[in-house]
PDB file of C-alpha atoms in Angstrom:
ATOM      1  CA  MET V1265     104.864 101.078 117.443  1.00 46.00           C
ATOM      2  CA  PRO V1266     104.695  97.486 116.061  1.00 53.00           C
ATOM      3  CA  ASP V1267     107.833  96.010 114.697  1.00 72.00           C
ATOM      4  CA  HIS V1268     107.188  96.201 111.043  1.00 85.00           C
ATOM      5  CA  PRO V1269     109.668  95.368 108.314  1.00 95.00           C
ATOM      6  CA  THR V1270     111.844  97.911 106.264  1.00 96.00           C
ATOM      7  CA  LEU V1271     111.914  98.424 102.605  1.00 97.00           C
ATOM      8  CA  ALA V1272     115.150  96.582 102.442  1.00 96.00           C
ATOM      9  CA  THR V1273     113.779  93.420 104.291  1.00 97.00           C
ATOM     10  CA  LEU V1274     110.678  93.532 102.201  1.00 98.00           C
ATOM     11  CA  ALA V1275     112.618  93.679  99.002  1.00 98.00           C
ATOM     12  CA  ALA V1276     114.757  90.761 100.135  1.00 98.00           C
ATOM     13  CA  ASP V1277     111.604  88.718 101.129  1.00 98.00           C
ATOM     14  CA  LEU V1278     110.192  89.398  97.697  1.00 98.00           C
ATOM     15  CA  ASP V1279     113.337  88.271  95.946  1.00 98.00           C
ATOM     16  CA  SER V1280     113.505  85.279  97.934  1.00 98.00           C
ATOM     17  CA  GLY V1281     109.889  84.134  97.653  1.00 98.00           C
ATOM     18  CA  ALA V1282     109.333  84.423 101.444  1.00 98.00           C
ATOM     19  CA  THR V1283     106.381  86.795 100.485  1.00 98.00           C
ATOM     20  CA  THR V1284     104.390  88.038  97.542  1.00 98.00           C
ATOM     21  CA  ALA V1285     103.160  91.456  96.571  1.00 98.00           C
ATOM     22  CA  ARG V1286      99.663  90.126  96.990  1.00 98.00           C
ATOM     23  CA  LYS V1287     100.269  89.070 100.596  1.00 98.00           C
ATOM     24  CA  LEU V1288     101.779  92.400 101.333  1.00 98.00           C
ATOM     25  CA  VAL V1289      98.736  94.372  99.815  1.00 98.00           C
ATOM     26  CA  GLU V1290      96.301  92.109 101.646  1.00 98.00           C
ATOM     27  CA  ALA V1291      98.002  92.601 104.986  1.00 98.00           C
ATOM     28  CA  CYS V1292      98.085  96.427 104.579  1.00 98.00           C
ATOM     29  CA  LEU V1293      94.268  96.442 103.514  1.00 98.00           C
ATOM     30  CA  ALA V1294      93.542  94.386 106.635  1.00 98.00           C
ATOM     31  CA  ARG V1295      95.050  96.894 108.883  1.00 98.00           C
ATOM     32  CA  ILE V1296      93.280  99.691 107.133  1.00 98.00           C
ATOM     33  CA  ALA V1297      90.032  98.035 107.600  1.00 98.00           C
ATOM     34  CA  ASP V1298      90.628  97.207 111.344  1.00 98.00           C
ATOM     35  CA  PRO V1299      87.910  98.960 113.243  1.00 96.00           C
ATOM     36  CA  ALA V1300      90.061  99.219 116.231  1.00 95.00           C
ATOM     37  CA  GLY V1301      92.756 100.894 114.183  1.00 96.00           C
ATOM     38  CA  GLU V1302      93.204 104.386 112.696  1.00 98.00           C
ATOM     39  CA  GLY V1303      92.595 103.448 109.078  1.00 98.00           C
ATOM     40  CA  GLN V1304      89.490 105.425 108.770  1.00 97.00           C
ATOM     41  CA  ARG V1305      91.276 108.581 109.744  1.00 98.00           C
ATOM     42  CA  VAL V1306      94.648 107.685 108.130  1.00 98.00           C
ATOM     43  CA  PHE V1307      93.254 107.353 104.561  1.00 98.00           C
ATOM     44  CA  ILE V1308      90.870 109.619 102.672  1.00 97.00           C
ATOM     45  CA  HIS V1309      90.586 107.062  99.913  1.00 97.00           C
ATOM     46  CA  VAL V1310      91.686 103.342  99.487  1.00 98.00           C
ATOM     47  CA  ASP V1311      92.601 101.829  96.129  1.00 97.00           C
ATOM     48  CA  LYS V1312      91.722  98.337  97.231  1.00 98.00           C
ATOM     49  CA  GLU V1313      90.946  96.725  93.697  1.00 98.00           C
ATOM     50  CA  ALA V1314      93.547  98.595  91.864  1.00 98.00           C
ATOM     51  CA  ALA V1315      96.306  97.861  94.603  1.00 98.00           C
ATOM     52  CA  LEU V1316      95.325  94.054  94.366  1.00 98.00           C
ATOM     53  CA  GLY V1317      95.357  94.097  90.570  1.00 98.00           C
ATOM     54  CA  ALA V1318      98.854  95.797  90.639  1.00 98.00           C
ATOM     55  CA  ALA V1319     100.055  93.268  93.247  1.00 98.00           C
ATOM     56  CA  ASP V1320      99.076  90.343  91.049  1.00 98.00           C
ATOM     57  CA  ALA V1321     100.831  92.029  88.006  1.00 98.00           C
ATOM     58  CA  MET V1322     104.106  92.544  89.907  1.00 98.00           C
ATOM     59  CA  ASP V1323     104.007  89.032  91.094  1.00 98.00           C
ATOM     60  CA  ARG V1324     103.704  87.748  87.605  1.00 98.00           C
ATOM     61  CA  LEU V1325     106.574  90.112  86.490  1.00 98.00           C
ATOM     62  CA  ARG V1326     108.707  88.808  89.502  1.00 98.00           C
ATOM     63  CA  LYS V1327     108.049  85.176  88.325  1.00 98.00           C
ATOM     64  CA  ALA V1328     109.187  86.007  84.861  1.00 98.00           C
ATOM     65  CA  ASN V1329     112.429  87.666  86.322  1.00 97.00           C
ATOM     66  CA  ALA V1330     111.110  91.004  84.917  1.00 98.00           C
ATOM     67  CA  ALA V1331     110.309  93.030  88.018  1.00 98.00           C
ATOM     68  CA  PRO V1332     111.149  96.680  87.411  1.00 98.00           C
ATOM     69  CA  SER V1333     112.945  97.131  90.617  1.00 98.00           C
ATOM     70  CA  PRO V1334     113.849  95.287  93.864  1.00 98.00           C
ATOM     71  CA  TYR V1335     110.802  97.128  95.602  1.00 98.00           C
ATOM     72  CA  ALA V1336     108.277  96.062  92.941  1.00 98.00           C
ATOM     73  CA  GLY V1337     105.113  94.885  94.758  1.00 98.00           C
ATOM     74  CA  ILE V1338     105.632  97.087  97.964  1.00 98.00           C
ATOM     75  CA  PRO V1339     102.469  99.103  98.923  1.00 98.00           C
ATOM     76  CA  VAL V1340     102.969 102.754  99.673  1.00 98.00           C
ATOM     77  CA  SER V1341     100.487 105.514 100.468  1.00 98.00           C
ATOM     78  CA  ILE V1342     100.401 109.009  98.690  1.00 98.00           C
ATOM     79  CA  LYS V1343      99.611 112.297 100.364  1.00 98.00           C
ATOM     80  CA  ASP V1344      96.374 113.742  99.402  1.00 98.00           C
ATOM     81  CA  LEU V1345      98.301 116.685  97.738  1.00 98.00           C
ATOM     82  CA  PHE V1346      99.521 114.709  94.754  1.00 98.00           C
ATOM     83  CA  ASP V1347      97.563 114.113  91.514  1.00 98.00           C
ATOM     84  CA  ILE V1348      96.842 110.501  90.846  1.00 98.00           C
ATOM     85  CA  LYS V1349      95.189 109.835  87.486  1.00 97.00           C
ATOM     86  CA  GLY V1350      91.475 109.526  87.563  1.00 97.00           C
ATOM     87  CA  GLN V1351      91.117 110.880  91.113  1.00 97.00           C
ATOM     88  CA  VAL V1352      90.352 114.256  92.641  1.00 96.00           C
ATOM     89  CA  THR V1353      93.272 115.956  94.681  1.00 97.00           C
ATOM     90  CA  ARG V1354      91.621 117.269  97.606  1.00 96.00           C
ATOM     91  CA  ALA V1355      94.652 118.524  99.546  1.00 97.00           C
ATOM     92  CA  GLY V1356      92.634 117.430 102.688  1.00 97.00           C
ATOM     93  CA  SER V1357      89.769 119.884 101.879  1.00 95.00           C
ATOM     94  CA  ARG V1358      86.116 119.472 101.242  1.00 94.00           C
ATOM     95  CA  ALA V1359      86.198 122.475  99.101  1.00 92.00           C
ATOM     96  CA  LEU V1360      88.414 120.850  96.446  1.00 87.00           C
ATOM     97  CA  GLU V1361      86.619 117.547  96.634  1.00 81.00           C
ATOM     98  CA  GLU V1362      83.420 119.297  95.512  1.00 76.00           C
ATOM     99  CA  ASN V1363      84.814 121.649  92.978  1.00 77.00           C
ATOM    100  CA  CYS V1364      87.689 119.958  91.092  1.00 86.00           C
ATOM    101  CA  THR V1365      87.664 117.426  88.235  1.00 93.00           C
ATOM    102  CA  PRO V1366      89.855 114.201  88.528  1.00 96.00           C
ATOM    103  CA  ALA V1367      93.569 114.478  87.508  1.00 97.00           C
ATOM    104  CA  GLU V1368      94.399 113.661  83.916  1.00 97.00           C
ATOM    105  CA  ASP V1369      97.795 112.384  84.832  1.00 98.00           C
ATOM    106  CA  ASP V1370      99.950 111.172  87.746  1.00 98.00           C
ATOM    107  CA  ALA V1371     102.265 113.709  89.439  1.00 98.00           C
ATOM    108  CA  THR V1372     105.823 112.820  88.215  1.00 98.00           C
ATOM    109  CA  VAL V1373     106.778 111.685  91.661  1.00 98.00           C
ATOM    110  CA  VAL V1374     103.712 109.280  91.619  1.00 98.00           C
ATOM    111  CA  ALA V1375     104.625 108.044  88.088  1.00 98.00           C
ATOM    112  CA  ARG V1376     108.122 107.401  89.171  1.00 98.00           C
ATOM    113  CA  LEU V1377     106.994 105.345  92.071  1.00 98.00           C
ATOM    114  CA  ARG V1378     104.733 103.250  89.750  1.00 98.00           C
ATOM    115  CA  ARG V1379     107.478 102.674  87.219  1.00 98.00           C
ATOM    116  CA  ALA V1380     109.594 101.257  90.139  1.00 98.00           C
ATOM    117  CA  GLY V1381     106.859  98.882  90.782  1.00 98.00           C
ATOM    118  CA  PHE V1382     105.624 100.342  94.013  1.00 98.00           C
ATOM    119  CA  ILE V1383     101.778  99.795  94.577  1.00 98.00           C
ATOM    120  CA  VAL V1384      99.698 102.850  95.433  1.00 98.00           C
ATOM    121  CA  ILE V1385      97.281 101.578  98.134  1.00 98.00           C
ATOM    122  CA  GLY V1386      95.538 104.924  98.922  1.00 98.00           C
ATOM    123  CA  ARG V1387      95.447 108.629  99.448  1.00 98.00           C
ATOM    124  CA  ALA V1388      96.716 109.559 102.934  1.00 98.00           C
ATOM    125  CA  ASN V1389      95.020 112.183 105.123  1.00 98.00           C
ATOM    126  CA  MET V1390      96.673 115.478 105.725  1.00 98.00           C
ATOM    127  CA  THR V1391      96.269 118.846 107.318  1.00 98.00           C
ATOM    128  CA  GLU V1392      94.027 120.927 105.021  1.00 97.00           C
ATOM    129  CA  PHE V1393      96.018 122.482 102.240  1.00 96.00           C
ATOM    130  CA  ALA V1394      99.204 121.485 104.222  1.00 97.00           C
ATOM    131  CA  TYR V1395      98.864 124.641 106.200  1.00 95.00           C
ATOM    132  CA  SER V1396      99.849 123.408 109.744  1.00 94.00           C
ATOM    133  CA  GLY V1397     102.484 121.245 111.466  1.00 96.00           C
ATOM    134  CA  ILE V1398     100.063 119.767 113.866  1.00 96.00           C
ATOM    135  CA  GLY V1399      98.134 117.343 111.791  1.00 97.00           C
ATOM    136  CA  ILE V1400      94.589 118.129 112.527  1.00 97.00           C
ATOM    137  CA  ASN V1401      91.902 117.718 109.804  1.00 97.00           C
ATOM    138  CA  PRO V1402      88.235 118.806 110.769  1.00 96.00           C
ATOM    139  CA  HIS V1403      86.908 117.213 107.560  1.00 96.00           C
ATOM    140  CA  PHE V1404      88.317 113.721 107.410  1.00 97.00           C
ATOM    141  CA  GLY V1405      89.326 113.265 110.976  1.00 97.00           C
ATOM    142  CA  THR V1406      92.548 113.565 112.815  1.00 98.00           C
ATOM    143  CA  PRO V1407      94.667 110.255 113.091  1.00 97.00           C
ATOM    144  CA  LYS V1408      96.318 109.640 116.480  1.00 97.00           C
ATOM    145  CA  SER V1409     100.116 109.482 116.813  1.00 97.00           C
ATOM    146  CA  VAL V1410     101.317 106.093 117.686  1.00 96.00           C
ATOM    147  CA  TRP V1411     102.772 107.504 120.991  1.00 94.00           C
ATOM    148  CA  ASN V1412     100.590 106.874 124.038  1.00 93.00           C
ATOM    149  CA  ARG V1413      97.624 106.201 121.693  1.00 93.00           C
ATOM    150  CA  SER V1414      95.210 105.123 124.504  1.00 92.00           C
ATOM    151  CA  VAL V1415      95.413 108.850 125.542  1.00 94.00           C
ATOM    152  CA  GLY V1416      95.431 110.334 121.987  1.00 95.00           C
ATOM    153  CA  HIS V1417      97.982 112.854 120.827  1.00 97.00           C
ATOM    154  CA  VAL V1418      98.288 114.745 117.542  1.00 97.00           C
ATOM    155  CA  PRO V1419     100.120 113.044 114.704  1.00 98.00           C
ATOM    156  CA  GLY V1420     102.166 116.015 113.384  1.00 98.00           C
ATOM    157  CA  GLY V1421     101.693 117.341 110.072  1.00 97.00           C
ATOM    158  CA  SER V1422     101.036 118.260 107.337  1.00 98.00           C
ATOM    159  CA  SER V1423     101.711 114.670 106.094  1.00 98.00           C
ATOM    160  CA  ALA V1424      99.820 113.181 109.072  1.00 98.00           C
ATOM    161  CA  GLY V1425      98.027 110.297 107.434  1.00 98.00           C
ATOM    162  CA  GLY V1426     101.113 109.033 105.551  1.00 98.00           C
ATOM    163  CA  ALA V1427     103.126 108.856 108.770  1.00 98.00           C
ATOM    164  CA  GLY V1428     100.429 107.034 110.488  1.00 98.00           C
ATOM    165  CA  SER V1429     100.088 104.543 107.541  1.00 98.00           C
ATOM    166  CA  VAL V1430     103.796 103.622 107.731  1.00 98.00           C
ATOM    167  CA  ALA V1431     103.872 103.533 111.539  1.00 97.00           C
ATOM    168  CA  ASP V1432     100.914 101.277 111.739  1.00 97.00           C
ATOM    169  CA  GLY V1433     101.701  98.926 108.774  1.00 97.00           C
ATOM    170  CA  MET V1434      98.986 100.104 106.489  1.00 98.00           C
ATOM    171  CA  ALA V1435     101.766 100.858 103.929  1.00 98.00           C
ATOM    172  CA  HIS V1436     105.415 100.432 104.037  1.00 98.00           C
ATOM    173  CA  GLY V1437     106.342 103.734 102.713  1.00 98.00           C
ATOM    174  CA  THR V1438     104.666 107.076 101.932  1.00 98.00           C
ATOM    175  CA  LEU V1439     105.135 110.192  99.603  1.00 98.00           C
ATOM    176  CA  GLY V1440     104.891 113.478 101.433  1.00 98.00           C
ATOM    177  CA  THR V1441     105.721 117.072 101.254  1.00 98.00           C
ATOM    178  CA  ASP V1442     107.869 119.311 103.314  1.00 98.00           C
ATOM    179  CA  THR V1443     107.792 123.212 103.389  1.00 97.00           C
ATOM    180  CA  GLY V1444     108.625 123.816 106.991  1.00 96.00           C
ATOM    181  CA  GLY V1445     108.755 120.387 108.398  1.00 97.00           C
ATOM    182  CA  SER V1446     105.709 118.441 107.074  1.00 98.00           C
ATOM    183  CA  CYS V1447     107.683 115.179 106.407  1.00 98.00           C
ATOM    184  CA  ARG V1448     109.860 115.469 109.325  1.00 98.00           C
ATOM    185  CA  ILE V1449     107.391 116.451 112.053  1.00 98.00           C
ATOM    186  CA  PRO V1450     104.938 113.577 111.637  1.00 98.00           C
ATOM    187  CA  ALA V1451     107.780 111.320 111.230  1.00 98.00           C
ATOM    188  CA  ALA V1452     109.167 112.433 114.645  1.00 98.00           C
ATOM    189  CA  TYR V1453     105.713 112.093 116.318  1.00 98.00           C
ATOM    190  CA  ASN V1454     105.350 108.609 114.983  1.00 98.00           C
ATOM    191  CA  GLY V1455     108.848 107.100 115.407  1.00 97.00           C
ATOM    192  CA  ILE V1456     109.772 106.768 111.739  1.00 98.00           C
ATOM    193  CA  VAL V1457     111.962 108.897 109.392  1.00 98.00           C
ATOM    194  CA  GLY V1458     111.041 111.783 107.120  1.00 98.00           C
ATOM    195  CA  PHE V1459     113.257 113.523 104.592  1.00 98.00           C
ATOM    196  CA  LYS V1460     113.198 116.908 102.974  1.00 98.00           C
ATOM    197  CA  PRO V1461     115.227 116.693  99.746  1.00 97.00           C
ATOM    198  CA  THR V1462     116.880 119.632  98.058  1.00 96.00           C
ATOM    199  CA  GLN V1463     113.862 121.282  96.231  1.00 94.00           C
ATOM    200  CA  ALA V1464     115.378 121.225  92.705  1.00 91.00           C
ATOM    201  CA  ARG V1465     116.173 117.389  93.009  1.00 95.00           C
ATOM    202  CA  VAL V1466     112.509 116.358  92.725  1.00 97.00           C
ATOM    203  CA  PRO V1467     109.977 117.592  90.291  1.00 97.00           C
ATOM    204  CA  LEU V1468     107.089 119.603  91.753  1.00 97.00           C
ATOM    205  CA  ASP V1469     104.667 119.201  89.117  1.00 97.00           C
ATOM    206  CA  GLY V1470     101.327 117.502  89.956  1.00 97.00           C
ATOM    207  CA  GLY V1471     101.299 118.725  93.591  1.00 97.00           C
ATOM    208  CA  ILE V1472      99.344 121.436  95.138  1.00 96.00           C
ATOM    209  CA  PRO V1473     101.736 124.101  96.109  1.00 96.00           C
ATOM    210  CA  LEU V1474     101.996 125.903  99.618  1.00 96.00           C
ATOM    211  CA  SER V1475     105.141 127.884  98.941  1.00 96.00           C
ATOM    212  CA  SER V1476     106.835 127.840  95.675  1.00 92.00           C
ATOM    213  CA  SER V1477     110.168 128.666  97.080  1.00 95.00           C
ATOM    214  CA  LEU V1478     110.107 126.210  99.994  1.00 97.00           C
ATOM    215  CA  ASP V1479     108.027 123.246  98.975  1.00 97.00           C
ATOM    216  CA  SER V1480     109.886 119.904  98.658  1.00 98.00           C
ATOM    217  CA  PHE V1481     108.446 116.401  97.902  1.00 98.00           C
ATOM    218  CA  GLY V1482     110.027 113.647 100.004  1.00 98.00           C
ATOM    219  CA  PRO V1483     109.616 110.237 101.447  1.00 98.00           C
ATOM    220  CA  LEU V1484     108.629 108.776 104.884  1.00 98.00           C
ATOM    221  CA  ALA V1485     109.781 105.260 105.874  1.00 98.00           C
ATOM    222  CA  ARG V1486     110.653 103.288 108.956  1.00 97.00           C
ATOM    223  CA  THR V1487     114.425 103.573 108.575  1.00 96.00           C
ATOM    224  CA  VAL V1488     116.930 105.981 106.792  1.00 95.00           C
ATOM    225  CA  ASP V1489     117.966 102.989 104.656  1.00 89.00           C
TER     226      ASP V1489
END
């Protein structure tokens, strides 16, 4: 896995002026678009123009000493299980892509990330309906794990695309779900960190459920910090 920065070092670089939100987003978009990479399988949808616009807004706020948090301007991916206003939530399925209307609002967890200034760069691929820990998706492709990629191994699931986006520097964090390991398994398969929080600590509205008694919404990133 490449030596990518952590959220803490990115926040410090943004604060010092060593980088900008625009540069971070452009670098992630370049990695996503790299034909030799896994971007086409890691992402179901990329919010290129919206992400660049949000980056410019965060850079202006930071110059005015009005950044909403130390992490304002850092691009993150969102598992395709969460509502994003104006987009269809597919849950990795062609069935929902064809038969559902765009979401009227962001899921609460997505809205909280936006309020902190994180930039949504795109919707990450996943196991269809989150129903497997392997990470295979026959509709949108299966991203390869970072381990021994020249051979090709499954990425772990169900938050497969999110883990790949962080491991490959296409995003610097991702929002996933974990029912029986769906944050932790792909994190382990890709050399990063996944966390399943106590269920009641994180609102579950705006996410397509798998198990109402076991689902948790949690983050994946490069380090515990």
